[in-house]
CSV table of C-alpha atoms in Angstrom, one decimal:
chain,number,residue,atom,x,y,z
A,1,MET,CA,125.0,56.4,106.4
A,2,VAL,CA,125.3,58.9,109.3
A,3,SER,CA,128.3,60.8,110.6
A,4,ARG,CA,129.4,63.3,113.2
A,5,THR,CA,132.6,65.3,113.4
A,6,VAL,CA,134.3,65.6,116.8
A,7,VAL,CA,137.5,67.2,118.1
A,8,ILE,CA,139.6,65.2,120.6
A,9,GLU,CA,139.9,67.2,123.8
A,10,ASP,CA,141.7,64.7,126.1
A,11,LYS,CA,145.3,65.7,126.7
A,12,TYR,CA,146.3,62.0,126.0
A,13,GLY,CA,144.3,61.6,122.9
A,14,VAL,CA,142.6,58.2,122.3
A,15,HIS,CA,144.8,55.8,124.3
A,16,MET,CA,144.2,52.2,125.3
A,17,ARG,CA,141.3,52.5,127.7
A,18,PRO,CA,139.0,54.7,125.6
A,19,ALA,CA,140.0,52.8,122.5
A,20,MET,CA,138.8,49.5,124.2
A,21,ARG,CA,135.5,51.1,125.2
A,22,ILE,CA,134.9,52.4,121.7
A,23,CYS,CA,135.6,49.1,120.1
A,24,GLU,CA,133.4,47.2,122.6
A,25,GLU,CA,130.5,49.5,121.9
A,26,ALA,CA,131.0,49.4,118.1
A,27,GLN,CA,130.8,45.6,118.1
A,28,LYS,CA,127.3,45.7,119.7
A,29,TYR,CA,125.7,47.1,116.5
A,30,ASN,CA,124.8,45.7,113.1
A,31,ALA,CA,126.5,48.5,111.3
A,32,ILE,CA,129.9,49.3,109.8
A,33,CYS,CA,131.5,51.8,112.3
A,34,SER,CA,134.6,53.8,111.3
A,35,LEU,CA,136.5,56.9,112.1
A,36,GLN,CA,137.8,59.2,109.4
A,37,VAL,CA,141.1,60.7,110.5
A,38,GLY,CA,142.5,62.8,107.7
A,39,ASN,CA,142.4,60.6,104.6
A,40,ALA,CA,142.4,57.4,106.6
A,41,HIS,CA,139.4,55.3,107.6
A,42,VAL,CA,139.8,53.4,110.8
A,43,ASN,CA,137.6,50.3,111.7
A,44,LEU,CA,136.1,51.1,115.1
A,45,LYS,CA,135.6,47.4,115.8
A,46,SER,CA,139.4,46.8,115.8
A,47,ILE,CA,141.3,48.1,118.8
A,48,LEU,CA,144.6,47.7,116.9
A,49,ASN,CA,143.4,49.9,114.1
A,50,VAL,CA,142.1,52.5,116.5
A,51,LEU,CA,145.4,52.6,118.4
A,52,ALA,CA,147.4,52.6,115.2
A,53,ALA,CA,145.6,55.8,114.1
A,54,ARG,CA,147.5,57.6,116.9
A,55,ILE,CA,144.7,60.1,117.6
A,56,LYS,CA,146.0,63.0,119.6
A,57,LYS,CA,144.6,66.0,121.3
A,58,GLY,CA,143.1,68.6,119.0
A,59,CYS,CA,142.7,66.1,116.2
A,60,GLU,CA,139.4,66.5,114.2
A,61,VAL,CA,137.8,63.1,113.4
A,62,THR,CA,134.5,62.0,111.9
A,63,VAL,CA,132.6,59.0,113.3
A,64,VAL,CA,130.8,57.3,110.4
A,65,CYS,CA,128.2,54.5,110.8
A,66,ASP,CA,126.4,52.6,108.0
A,67,GLY,CA,124.0,49.8,108.4
A,68,GLU,CA,120.7,48.7,110.0
A,69,GLU,CA,121.6,50.2,113.4
A,70,GLU,CA,123.6,53.2,112.2
A,71,ASN,CA,121.8,55.8,114.2
A,72,GLN,CA,121.9,53.9,117.5
A,73,ALA,CA,125.6,53.1,116.9
A,74,LEU,CA,126.5,56.8,116.1
A,75,GLU,CA,124.7,58.0,119.2
A,76,ALA,CA,126.3,55.4,121.5
A,77,LEU,CA,129.8,56.0,120.2
A,78,CYS,CA,129.5,59.7,120.5
A,79,GLU,CA,128.2,59.3,124.0
A,80,ILE,CA,131.3,57.3,124.9
A,81,LEU,CA,133.4,60.1,123.5
A,82,LYS,CA,132.0,62.8,125.7
A,83,PRO,CA,134.4,64.1,128.4
A,84,GLU,CA,132.0,63.5,131.3
A,85,HIS,CA,131.5,59.8,130.4
A,86,GLY,CA,133.4,57.1,132.2
A,87,GLU,CA,136.1,57.0,134.9
A,88,VAL,CA,138.9,58.2,132.7
A,89,PRO,CA,139.2,61.5,130.8
A,90,THR,CA,138.4,60.7,127.2
A,91,GLY,CA,137.2,64.2,126.4
A,92,ILE,CA,135.8,64.6,122.9
A,93,VAL,CA,133.4,67.4,122.2
A,94,GLY,CA,131.1,67.2,119.2
A,95,LYS,CA,131.1,70.0,116.6
A,96,GLU,CA,127.7,71.2,115.5
């Protein structure tokens, strides 16, 4: 199991378009991919679960991946969450 904590930087939080891109990427890997938001664990392979989490700007979340391709999944998901990635602002900056 691998994880990385990130802070949501986009002023709109995680809305429909970034949620869709996150879910599509998570589905590519043979790993359980989730997001810990407070005490809740959100399945990153379900767009409805991601949207229901109502992740807003400034929210600290942890991306968690577990399985055969956990490292690849974590890197790919965190890459999508970078502010410079993609055509819409989905700014999330990793915390070291």
